Short mmCIF file of C-alpha atoms in Angstrom, two decimals:
data_model
loop_
_atom_site.label_atom_id
_atom_site.label_comp_id
_atom_site.label_asym_id
_atom_site.label_seq_id
_atom_site.Cartn_x
_atom_site.Cartn_y
_atom_site.Cartn_z
CA MET A 1 20.03 -5.03 -115.90
CA ALA A 2 21.03 -1.53 -116.98
CA THR A 3 20.18 -0.40 -120.49
CA VAL A 4 21.14 2.54 -122.67
CA SER A 5 19.08 4.12 -125.43
CA THR A 6 20.51 5.47 -128.66
CA ASN A 7 20.24 8.98 -127.15
CA GLU A 8 22.97 8.02 -124.68
CA PHE A 9 25.35 6.75 -127.36
CA LYS A 10 28.78 8.32 -127.27
CA ASN A 11 32.26 7.25 -128.22
CA GLY A 12 33.70 4.77 -125.77
CA LEU A 13 30.33 3.59 -124.44
CA LYS A 14 30.41 -0.14 -123.68
CA LEU A 15 27.29 -2.09 -124.56
CA MET A 16 26.21 -5.61 -125.42
CA PHE A 17 25.94 -6.06 -129.16
CA GLU A 18 25.01 -9.41 -130.72
CA GLY A 19 25.80 -11.02 -127.37
CA GLU A 20 29.30 -9.60 -127.18
CA PRO A 21 30.65 -6.70 -125.11
CA SER A 22 31.37 -3.92 -127.58
CA THR A 23 32.51 -0.33 -127.59
CA ILE A 24 31.19 2.54 -129.72
CA LEU A 25 33.90 4.10 -131.88
CA ASP A 26 31.71 6.55 -133.76
CA ASN A 27 28.05 7.55 -133.67
CA GLU A 28 26.11 9.70 -136.11
CA THR A 29 22.39 10.46 -135.98
CA VAL A 30 20.53 10.53 -139.27
CA LYS A 31 17.11 12.14 -138.95
CA PRO A 32 15.01 12.86 -142.00
CA GLY A 33 12.57 15.79 -141.53
CA LYS A 34 9.72 13.36 -142.07
CA GLY A 35 10.38 9.81 -140.99
CA GLN A 36 12.29 7.39 -138.88
CA ALA A 37 15.56 8.53 -137.25
CA PHE A 38 18.56 6.21 -137.37
CA ASN A 39 21.90 5.98 -135.61
CA ARG A 40 24.82 5.04 -137.79
CA VAL A 41 27.39 3.54 -135.44
CA LYS A 42 30.85 2.09 -135.74
CA ILE A 43 31.29 -0.59 -133.11
CA ARG A 44 34.26 -2.67 -132.02
CA LYS A 45 33.46 -6.05 -130.53
CA LEU A 46 35.84 -6.32 -127.62
CA ILE A 47 36.44 -10.08 -127.68
CA SER A 48 36.70 -10.78 -131.40
CA GLY A 49 38.13 -7.32 -132.12
CA LYS A 50 35.85 -7.05 -135.16
CA VAL A 51 34.85 -3.53 -136.21
CA LEU A 52 31.36 -3.23 -137.67
CA GLU A 53 29.30 -0.41 -139.14
CA LYS A 54 25.66 -0.77 -138.17
CA THR A 55 22.44 1.13 -138.61
CA ILE A 56 20.12 1.17 -135.62
CA LYS A 57 16.63 2.63 -135.35
CA SER A 58 16.83 5.55 -132.93
CA GLY A 59 15.09 4.83 -129.65
CA GLU A 60 16.18 1.18 -129.40
CA SER A 61 17.76 0.13 -126.12
CA PHE A 62 20.81 -1.98 -125.45
CA GLU A 63 22.11 -3.75 -122.40
CA VAL A 64 25.08 -2.01 -120.83
CA ALA A 65 28.19 -4.18 -120.87
CA ASP A 66 29.81 -4.61 -117.45
CA VAL A 67 33.25 -3.68 -118.72
CA VAL A 68 35.93 -2.02 -116.60
CA GLU A 69 39.59 -1.32 -117.21
CA CYS A 70 42.29 -1.49 -114.55
CA ASP A 71 46.06 -1.06 -114.42
CA LEU A 72 47.79 -4.20 -113.19
CA ALA A 73 51.45 -5.18 -113.02
CA TYR A 74 52.54 -8.31 -114.89
CA LEU A 75 54.00 -10.98 -112.58
CA TYR A 76 54.65 -14.24 -114.40
CA SER A 77 53.16 -16.95 -116.57
CA ASP A 78 52.67 -20.53 -115.47
CA GLY A 79 52.22 -21.66 -119.05
CA GLU A 80 48.43 -21.71 -118.90
CA PHE A 81 47.66 -18.38 -117.26
CA TRP A 82 49.34 -15.01 -117.09
CA HIS A 83 49.27 -13.52 -113.61
CA PHE A 84 48.87 -9.83 -112.80
CA MET A 85 48.76 -7.88 -109.55
CA ASN A 86 47.20 -4.63 -108.40
CA ASN A 87 50.18 -2.79 -106.90
CA GLU A 88 47.97 -0.98 -104.39
CA THR A 89 45.68 -3.73 -103.13
CA PHE A 90 48.02 -6.65 -103.99
CA GLU A 91 45.01 -8.46 -105.44
CA GLN A 92 46.01 -10.92 -108.11
CA LEU A 93 44.27 -11.87 -111.28
CA ALA A 94 44.95 -14.46 -114.00
CA ALA A 95 44.31 -13.98 -117.72
CA ASP A 96 44.10 -16.87 -120.18
CA ALA A 97 45.80 -17.12 -123.57
CA LYS A 98 42.73 -15.80 -125.38
CA ALA A 99 42.73 -12.58 -123.35
CA ILE A 100 46.48 -12.18 -123.68
CA GLY A 101 46.52 -12.72 -127.44
CA ASP A 102 49.42 -10.95 -129.09
CA ALA A 103 50.27 -9.06 -125.90
CA THR A 104 52.30 -12.09 -124.77
CA LYS A 105 55.29 -10.95 -126.77
CA TRP A 106 55.38 -7.55 -125.02
CA LEU A 107 54.98 -8.61 -121.40
CA VAL A 108 57.78 -7.45 -119.13
CA GLU A 109 57.73 -8.30 -115.44
CA GLN A 110 56.47 -5.40 -113.29
CA ASP A 111 55.26 -3.44 -116.32
CA GLU A 112 51.76 -2.07 -115.79
CA CYS A 113 49.28 -3.33 -118.36
CA ILE A 114 45.66 -2.31 -118.91
CA ILE A 115 43.42 -5.28 -118.21
CA THR A 116 39.87 -5.05 -119.56
CA LEU A 117 37.41 -7.01 -117.43
CA PHE A 118 34.01 -8.20 -118.65
CA ASN A 119 31.75 -9.46 -115.83
CA GLY A 120 34.90 -9.55 -113.70
CA SER A 121 36.97 -11.73 -116.08
CA PRO A 122 39.89 -10.44 -118.15
CA ILE A 123 39.09 -10.28 -121.87
CA ILE A 124 41.84 -7.98 -123.15
CA VAL A 125 45.37 -7.30 -121.98
CA THR A 126 46.90 -4.13 -123.38
CA PRO A 127 50.64 -3.77 -122.79
CA PRO A 128 52.20 -0.33 -122.18
CA ASN A 129 52.72 1.67 -125.40
CA PHE A 130 56.49 1.30 -125.01
CA VAL A 131 58.41 -1.61 -123.54
CA GLU A 132 62.13 -2.33 -123.14
CA LEU A 133 63.32 -5.79 -124.13
CA GLU A 134 66.71 -7.47 -124.62
CA VAL A 135 67.90 -8.81 -127.98
CA THR A 136 68.57 -12.56 -127.72
CA GLU A 137 69.24 -13.33 -131.33
CA THR A 138 70.32 -11.35 -134.38
CA ASP A 139 72.93 -11.59 -137.12
CA PRO A 140 76.18 -9.83 -136.29
CA GLY A 141 75.89 -6.41 -137.81
CA LEU A 142 78.44 -4.30 -139.54
CA LYS A 143 80.00 -1.86 -137.10
CA GLY A 144 79.59 1.74 -138.16
CA ASP A 145 76.62 1.09 -140.43
CA THR A 146 74.09 3.54 -139.04
CA ALA A 147 72.02 4.11 -142.13
CA GLY A 148 71.12 0.56 -143.03
CA THR A 149 68.62 -0.10 -145.76
CA GLY A 150 65.75 -1.95 -144.15
CA GLY A 151 67.79 -3.39 -141.29
CA LYS A 152 67.70 -7.01 -140.19
CA PRO A 153 65.46 -9.24 -138.05
CA ALA A 154 66.11 -9.55 -134.33
CA THR A 155 64.50 -11.81 -131.72
CA LEU A 156 63.78 -10.38 -128.28
CA SER A 157 63.72 -12.16 -124.92
CA THR A 158 59.94 -12.62 -125.13
CA GLY A 159 60.15 -14.25 -128.56
CA ALA A 160 58.99 -11.14 -130.44
CA VAL A 161 60.68 -10.68 -133.80
CA LEU A 162 61.06 -7.25 -135.36
CA ARG A 163 63.28 -5.36 -137.79
CA VAL A 164 66.15 -3.43 -136.25
CA PRO A 165 69.04 -1.35 -137.66
CA LEU A 166 72.15 -3.31 -138.68
CA PHE A 167 74.25 -2.00 -135.77
CA ILE A 168 72.11 -3.69 -133.08
CA GLN A 169 73.93 -6.47 -131.22
CA ILE A 170 72.83 -9.42 -129.09
CA GLY A 171 72.44 -8.38 -125.45
CA GLU A 172 71.40 -4.81 -126.19
CA VAL A 173 68.10 -3.51 -124.76
CA LEU A 174 65.66 -1.93 -127.22
CA LYS A 175 62.71 0.37 -126.79
CA VAL A 176 59.77 -0.94 -128.84
CA ASP A 177 56.38 0.58 -129.67
CA THR A 178 53.90 -2.22 -128.87
CA ARG A 179 51.09 -0.63 -130.91
CA THR A 180 53.01 -0.95 -134.16
CA GLY A 181 55.54 -3.60 -133.12
CA GLU A 182 58.32 -1.33 -134.36
CA TYR A 183 61.81 -0.56 -133.05
CA VAL A 184 62.12 2.91 -131.52
CA SER A 185 65.64 3.20 -130.13
CA ARG A 186 68.46 1.59 -128.16
CA VAL A 187 68.28 1.99 -124.40
CA SER A 188 71.57 3.03 -122.87
CA LYS A 189 72.38 1.11 -119.74
CA MET B 1 32.31 26.99 -118.75
CA SER B 2 32.76 28.50 -122.19
CA TRP B 3 30.77 31.69 -122.83
CA GLN B 4 31.89 32.32 -126.40
CA PRO B 5 29.57 31.80 -129.38
CA SER B 6 29.89 28.60 -131.40
CA ALA B 7 29.92 30.56 -134.67
CA SER B 8 32.62 33.12 -135.45
CA ILE B 9 31.62 36.77 -135.73
CA ASP B 10 32.74 36.66 -139.36
CA THR B 11 30.30 33.79 -140.00
CA LEU B 12 27.50 35.65 -138.23
CA GLN B 13 28.10 38.71 -140.44
CA LYS B 14 27.81 36.52 -143.54
CA ARG B 15 24.75 34.84 -142.06
CA GLY B 16 23.14 38.25 -141.56
CA GLN B 17 23.75 39.03 -145.24
CA VAL B 18 22.06 35.76 -146.32
CA MET B 19 19.03 36.66 -144.18
CA THR B 20 18.84 40.06 -145.90
CA ASP B 21 19.11 38.39 -149.33
CA ILE B 22 16.29 35.98 -148.46
CA ARG B 23 14.02 38.83 -147.35
CA GLN B 24 14.79 40.75 -150.53
CA PHE B 25 13.92 37.67 -152.60
CA PHE B 26 10.43 37.59 -151.11
CA GLN B 27 9.92 41.37 -151.05
CA ALA B 28 10.64 41.44 -154.78
CA LYS B 29 7.88 38.85 -155.23
CA GLN B 30 5.55 40.79 -152.96
CA VAL B 31 5.26 37.93 -150.51
CA LEU B 32 4.19 39.22 -147.09
CA GLU B 33 6.47 38.51 -144.11
CA VAL B 34 4.47 37.23 -141.13
CA GLU B 35 5.13 36.12 -137.59
CA THR B 36 3.15 33.36 -135.90
CA PRO B 37 3.33 31.99 -132.35
CA ALA B 38 6.14 29.75 -131.19
CA LEU B 39 3.78 28.35 -128.54
CA SER B 40 0.63 26.49 -129.44
CA GLN B 41 -2.16 24.72 -127.54
CA ALA B 42 -2.09 21.84 -130.01
CA THR B 43 0.76 20.19 -131.86
CA VAL B 44 1.82 17.83 -134.61
CA THR B 45 0.83 14.16 -134.54
CA ASP B 46 3.79 13.00 -136.67
CA VAL B 47 5.11 9.75 -135.17
CA HIS B 48 8.71 10.80 -135.69
CA LEU B 49 8.58 14.31 -134.27
CA HIS B 50 9.15 14.90 -130.57
CA THR B 51 7.79 18.14 -129.18
CA PHE B 52 8.82 20.34 -126.28
CA GLU B 53 6.00 21.23 -123.97
CA THR B 54 5.51 23.67 -121.15
CA GLU B 55 2.67 25.00 -119.02
CA PHE B 56 1.19 28.48 -118.93
CA VAL B 57 -0.37 29.63 -115.66
CA GLY B 58 -1.86 33.12 -115.57
CA PRO B 59 -4.99 35.21 -115.96
CA GLY B 60 -7.66 33.09 -117.61
CA PHE B 61 -5.58 29.97 -117.19
CA ALA B 62 -5.54 29.49 -113.42
CA GLN B 63 -5.58 25.71 -113.77
CA GLY B 64 -2.72 25.85 -116.23
CA GLN B 65 -2.70 25.43 -119.99
CA ARG B 66 -0.32 23.02 -121.66
CA LEU B 67 1.53 24.70 -124.54
CA TYR B 68 3.77 23.14 -127.15
CA LEU B 69 6.71 24.77 -128.88
CA GLN B 70 5.97 24.50 -132.57
CA THR B 71 7.97 22.06 -134.71
CA SER B 72 7.23 24.19 -137.79
CA PRO B 73 4.99 27.24 -138.27
CA GLU B 74 2.85 25.33 -140.77
CA PHE B 75 -0.45 25.15 -138.88
CA HIS B 76 -0.53 28.80 -137.90
CA MET B 77 0.52 29.93 -141.38
CA LYS B 78 -2.21 27.83 -142.98
CA ARG B 79 -4.73 29.49 -140.70
CA LEU B 80 -3.54 32.85 -142.02
CA LEU B 81 -3.98 31.57 -145.59
CA CYS B 82 -7.51 30.42 -144.73
CA ALA B 83 -8.15 33.90 -143.37
CA GLY B 84 -7.15 35.43 -146.70
CA SER B 85 -3.51 36.46 -146.20
CA GLY B 86 -2.38 35.62 -149.74
CA ALA B 87 1.27 34.69 -150.32
CA ILE B 88 3.23 34.70 -147.03
CA PHE B 89 6.69 33.83 -145.75
CA GLN B 90 8.17 33.53 -142.30
CA ILE B 91 11.63 33.15 -140.84
CA SER B 92 11.25 31.72 -137.35
CA LYS B 93 12.62 29.35 -134.76
CA SER B 94 11.27 25.80 -134.74
CA PHE B 95 11.82 23.35 -131.92
CA ARG B 96 12.27 19.58 -132.07
CA ASN B 97 13.19 17.45 -129.13
CA GLU B 98 15.65 14.55 -129.42
CA GLU B 99 17.42 16.14 -132.37
CA SER B 100 21.05 17.13 -132.08
CA GLY B 101 23.98 16.40 -134.32
CA ARG B 102 25.92 17.61 -137.31
CA TYR B 103 22.75 18.81 -139.08
CA HIS B 104 20.44 19.22 -136.09
CA ASN B 105 20.06 21.56 -133.15
CA PRO B 106 16.93 21.25 -130.99
CA GLU B 107 15.98 24.81 -131.92
CA PHE B 108 16.72 25.91 -135.45
CA THR B 109 15.74 28.57 -137.94
CA MET B 110 13.15 27.69 -140.53
CA LEU B 111 12.13 29.58 -143.64
CA GLU B 112 8.59 28.65 -144.56
CA TRP B 113 6.50 30.10 -147.38
CA TYR B 114 3.19 29.57 -149.14
CA GLN B 115 2.14 30.56 -152.63
CA PRO B 116 -1.55 30.52 -153.57
CA ASN B 117 -2.31 29.03 -157.01
CA TYR B 118 1.03 27.17 -157.06
CA ASP B 119 1.25 23.41 -157.23
CA HIS B 120 4.26 21.39 -156.03
CA LYS B 121 6.03 21.77 -159.39
CA ASP B 122 5.64 25.56 -159.42
CA LEU B 123 7.08 25.71 -155.93
CA ILE B 124 9.98 23.38 -156.82
CA ALA B 125 10.87 25.96 -159.49
CA GLU B 126 10.73 28.77 -156.92
CA VAL B 127 12.89 26.91 -154.38
CA ASP B 128 15.38 26.34 -157.19
CA GLU B 129 15.33 30.08 -157.94
CA LEU B 130 16.09 30.88 -154.28
CA LEU B 131 18.94 28.34 -154.14
CA ARG B 132 20.46 29.80 -157.30
CA LYS B 133 20.34 33.26 -155.72
CA ILE B 134 21.79 32.26 -152.35
CA LEU B 135 24.12 29.40 -153.27
CA SER B 136 24.86 30.30 -156.91
CA THR B 137 23.99 26.71 -157.84
CA PRO B 138 23.19 25.50 -161.34
CA ALA B 139 19.57 24.56 -162.08
CA SER B 140 18.37 21.73 -159.85
CA ASP B 141 17.69 18.20 -161.06
CA ILE B 142 14.10 17.08 -160.64
CA GLN B 143 13.23 13.42 -160.26
CA THR B 144 10.37 11.29 -158.88
CA TYR B 145 10.82 9.18 -155.77
CA GLN B 146 9.94 6.10 -157.81
CA GLN B 147 12.49 6.79 -160.56
CA ILE B 148 15.34 7.59 -158.16
CA PHE B 149 14.85 4.20 -156.47
CA ILE B 150 14.74 2.40 -159.82
CA ASP B 151 17.84 4.22 -161.11
CA HIS B 152 19.96 3.69 -158.01
CA ILE B 153 18.93 0.34 -156.56
CA GLY B 154 16.67 -1.23 -159.18
CA LEU B 155 13.70 -1.28 -156.84
CA ASP B 156 10.25 0.08 -157.59
CA PRO B 157 9.19 1.50 -154.21
CA LEU B 158 5.54 1.74 -155.21
CA ALA B 159 4.95 -1.62 -156.91
CA SER B 160 7.09 -3.72 -154.51
CA ASP B 161 5.71 -5.32 -151.38
CA ILE B 162 7.49 -5.19 -148.02
CA GLU B 163 9.24 -8.54 -148.56
CA GLN B 164 10.73 -7.44 -151.88
CA ILE B 165 11.92 -4.20 -150.27
CA ARG B 166 13.35 -6.17 -147.34
CA GLN B 167 15.35 -8.42 -149.70
CA VAL B 168 16.98 -5.34 -151.24
CA ALA B 169 17.62 -3.75 -147.83
CA LEU B 170 19.26 -6.96 -146.61
CA ARG B 171 21.66 -6.84 -149.56
CA TYR B 172 22.97 -3.49 -148.30
CA ASP B 173 23.49 -4.75 -144.73
CA LEU B 174 21.64 -1.79 -143.26
CA GLY B 175 21.13 -3.10 -139.75
CA ASP B 176 19.72 -6.00 -137.83
CA PHE B 177 16.25 -4.45 -137.55
CA VAL B 178 15.77 -4.91 -141.31
CA ALA B 179 15.08 -8.64 -140.93
CA SER B 180 12.12 -8.04 -138.63
CA GLU B 181 10.92 -4.56 -139.58
CA SER B 182 7.16 -4.51 -140.19
CA ASN B 183 6.90 -0.96 -141.52
CA LYS B 184 7.44 -0.63 -145.27
CA ASP B 185 8.14 3.10 -145.01
CA THR B 186 10.88 2.59 -142.43
CA LEU B 187 12.65 0.22 -144.84
CA LEU B 188 12.23 2.67 -147.72
CA GLN B 189 13.48 5.57 -145.58
CA CYS B 190 16.49 3.53 -144.52
CA LEU B 191 17.35 2.68 -148.14
CA PHE B 192 16.81 6.29 -149.13
CA CYS B 193 18.98 7.72 -146.30
CA PHE B 194 21.90 5.34 -146.54
CA VAL B 195 22.01 4.11 -150.13
CA ILE B 196 20.42 6.76 -152.33
CA GLU B 197 20.88 10.09 -150.54
CA PRO B 198 24.71 9.88 -150.39
CA LYS B 199 24.76 9.59 -154.20
CA ILE B 200 22.33 12.33 -155.27
CA GLY B 201 22.48 16.11 -155.40
CA LEU B 202 26.27 16.20 -155.28
CA GLU B 203 27.02 18.57 -158.19
CA LYS B 204 23.73 20.46 -158.07
CA PRO B 205 20.62 20.37 -155.90
CA ILE B 206 18.00 17.74 -156.65
CA ALA B 207 14.28 17.88 -155.97
CA ILE B 208 12.62 14.52 -155.35
CA TYR B 209 8.83 14.55 -155.67
CA ASN B 210 5.82 12.26 -155.53
CA PHE B 211 6.64 10.51 -152.26
CA PRO B 212 4.59 7.41 -151.36
CA ALA B 213 1.10 8.36 -150.17
CA SER B 214 1.94 6.69 -146.85
CA GLN B 215 4.57 9.44 -146.35
CA ALA B 216 2.28 12.23 -147.55
CA ALA B 217 2.01 14.16 -144.26
CA LEU B 218 0.05 17.27 -145.30
CA ALA B 219 0.29 16.88 -149.07
CA GLN B 220 -2.42 16.25 -151.65
CA ILE B 221 -2.65 12.82 -153.20
CA GLU B 222 -1.61 12.84 -156.88
CA SER B 223 -4.78 12.61 -158.96
CA ASN B 224 -3.07 10.62 -161.75
CA ASP B 225 -1.51 8.04 -159.41
CA GLU B 226 -3.07 7.59 -156.00
CA ARG B 227 -0.02 5.68 -154.74
CA VAL B 228 1.88 8.96 -154.40
CA ALA B 229 1.45 12.37 -152.80
CA ARG B 230 2.42 15.79 -154.12
CA ARG B 231 5.25 16.16 -151.66
CA PHE B 232 8.82 17.12 -152.54
CA GLU B 233 12.19 17.35 -150.86
CA PHE B 234 15.38 19.12 -151.90
CA TYR B 235 18.80 17.54 -151.30
CA TYR B 236 22.18 19.10 -151.91
CA GLN B 237 25.63 17.81 -151.00
CA GLY B 238 24.29 15.25 -148.56
CA ILE B 239 21.97 17.71 -146.82
CA GLU B 240 18.19 17.48 -146.75
CA LEU B 241 17.34 21.11 -147.31
CA ALA B 242 13.61 21.60 -147.83
CA ASN B 243 10.30 19.79 -147.68
CA GLY B 244 7.22 21.01 -149.48
CA PHE B 245 3.69 20.07 -150.43
CA HIS B 246 0.93 20.88 -152.80
CA GLU B 247 -1.16 21.44 -149.71
CA LEU B 248 -4.02 19.18 -148.72
CA GLN B 249 -7.24 21.23 -148.61
CA ASP B 250 -9.66 18.54 -147.49
CA ALA B 251 -10.40 19.06 -143.77
CA SER B 252 -11.87 15.61 -143.13
CA GLU B 253 -8.98 13.90 -144.93
CA GLN B 254 -6.53 15.94 -142.84
CA LEU B 255 -8.35 15.04 -139.64
CA SER B 256 -8.31 11.35 -140.47
CA ARG B 257 -4.54 11.50 -141.21
CA PHE B 258 -3.97 13.10 -137.80
CA GLU B 259 -6.09 10.39 -136.17
CA GLN B 260 -4.19 7.70 -138.07
CA ASP B 261 -0.90 9.25 -136.85
CA ASN B 262 -2.15 9.11 -133.28
CA ALA B 263 -3.18 5.46 -133.72
CA ASN B 264 0.34 4.74 -134.99
CA ARG B 265 1.83 6.64 -132.05
CA LEU B 266 -0.07 4.43 -129.62
CA LYS B 267 1.14 1.32 -131.49
CA GLU B 268 4.72 2.54 -131.07
CA GLY B 269 4.20 3.06 -127.34
CA LEU B 270 4.04 6.86 -127.64
CA SER B 271 1.22 8.99 -126.27
CA ALA B 272 -1.33 10.50 -128.64
CA GLN B 273 -0.93 14.23 -129.33
CA PRO B 274 -3.73 16.79 -129.10
CA ILE B 275 -5.03 17.34 -132.64
CA ASP B 276 -5.08 20.96 -133.80
CA HIS B 277 -8.81 21.45 -134.31
CA LYS B 278 -8.29 25.16 -134.97
CA LEU B 279 -6.42 24.10 -138.10
CA ILE B 280 -9.14 21.61 -139.04
CA ASN B 281 -11.79 24.33 -138.56
CA ALA B 282 -9.74 26.68 -140.75
CA LEU B 283 -9.50 24.01 -143.48
CA GLU B 284 -13.27 23.56 -143.25
CA HIS B 285 -13.64 27.28 -143.84
CA GLY B 286 -11.39 26.83 -146.87
CA LEU B 287 -7.66 26.75 -147.64
CA PRO B 288 -6.86 28.36 -150.99
CA ASN B 289 -5.26 26.06 -153.56
CA CYS B 290 -1.60 26.57 -152.64
CA ALA B 291 1.83 25.03 -152.23
CA GLY B 292 4.10 25.51 -149.24
CA VAL B 293 7.64 24.61 -148.30
CA ALA B 294 9.88 24.65 -145.23
CA LEU B 295 13.60 25.19 -145.70
CA GLY B 296 16.25 24.83 -143.01
CA ILE B 297 18.12 28.13 -142.97
CA ASP B 298 20.98 26.92 -140.78
CA ARG B 299 21.66 24.18 -143.32
CA LEU B 300 21.36 26.65 -146.19
CA ILE B 301 23.99 28.79 -144.50
CA MET B 302 26.21 25.74 -143.90
CA LEU B 303 26.12 25.18 -147.67
CA ALA B 304 26.58 28.87 -148.50
CA LEU B 305 29.62 29.20 -146.22
CA ASN B 306 30.94 25.66 -146.67
CA LYS B 307 30.72 24.77 -142.97
CA ARG B 308 30.74 21.18 -141.79
CA HIS B 309 28.67 21.42 -138.61
CA ILE B 310 25.48 23.32 -137.77
CA ASN B 311 27.20 24.64 -134.62
CA GLU B 312 29.50 26.68 -136.84
CA VAL B 313 26.63 28.75 -138.25
CA ILE B 314 24.43 29.36 -135.18
CA SER B 315 25.38 31.79 -132.45
CA PHE B 316 25.03 29.43 -129.48
CA ASP B 317 24.36 25.72 -129.96
CA VAL B 318 22.50 23.64 -127.39
CA ARG B 319 25.67 22.97 -125.41
CA ARG B 320 26.37 26.70 -125.06
CA CYS B 321 22.91 28.23 -124.85
#
């Protein structure tokens, strides 16, 4: 099993921490002139998403986490699994609800998502930064009101609910930033 | 591949001026500037220092002679003191493997000086004088290691046993190793680095003195309290700036500390280092009663010029050298 020492720590490194695949967000070495050196690291646990600040004695070794990321196109959901396909090899892969998490409300067929695999199994599904989705439900807005104060809620075809300007109508397609869950613009057809 | 220096030319001009000011400081005090070798046949035994080594092959050394880049000029300078040099200072490169970061470059510039007939408190006053000259700082605070622990975390580092120290360290969530750490000094150093150091020396420099005897290195044991050694460190704005001692004169005590270091190295899975018997022989001949201190010049210049990273004050950092 491959290991890494604290000397190999860098941002983005994937290692096993407390039994969970984790990624290093920040690493600082603290070395007194006389005495033990420490690494102060900020770590994100990939499955729970928890971010921790930890102090590690320099020189300790950690198991490398077998984590890879790949771009796969979303196909469909059968209710239990969400199915993705590699558009080059046509290999298919199924992610469960835990891996999908909140991404479920941003999945658009044929959109390429980043699937994070741990020991070959999907643990995180990251949708594209921007997706285009149709409005299925919203209160009729006031025509001509372009500078609404706070807007109104709208439901999209995936079930996602977000605030949109008052002029948005049912049936329109919106561009949404999946990282913040916020409305960006209307998409002209 | 980038060929440009990591520091700006403007910074290097200001750095040059600081170097001139430091030399003037010592010339005015009639302290002799010396140069000692960067390469040495022996090296430090400190468990936490990693040395660079190389091999010399040449006339007289056909079979090869292992040489170590010095981690500080201390041993050579003490041999000069034993030979009767009187007060001396040196500005030289020191080399430490496995050190690189915001405050570390594997080779760095050290200012080291020794004053006969000074004790640690006299030298604390002189370091303060130099900082006031170079950094225009107000007078430094001076505090014992014991008191700074009591004031900041309510722990007496000298009277407490390892379990009491561990309980305090666990409260600060300092890392998983705390629960199983068997070295009292490692726990104290961790508390010092992460809990105390960020809160001290912010407005003005602070000198901490009387470190635990187990962290004495080359300092004399305090005659009034054998639990501590006459060692001091200066901290300013989150930077550890200088480390000094009222120097240990006892050759056999020094030798046994080196041997103890080597025993600890073996316990940690490191190889023992060759003990510098030339230094031990010099101490046997006689080291004058003196105090000495090493000050990181790159860090001093970071503070003087308000730079955030050591790379900004050295011409070519390890990634560009």
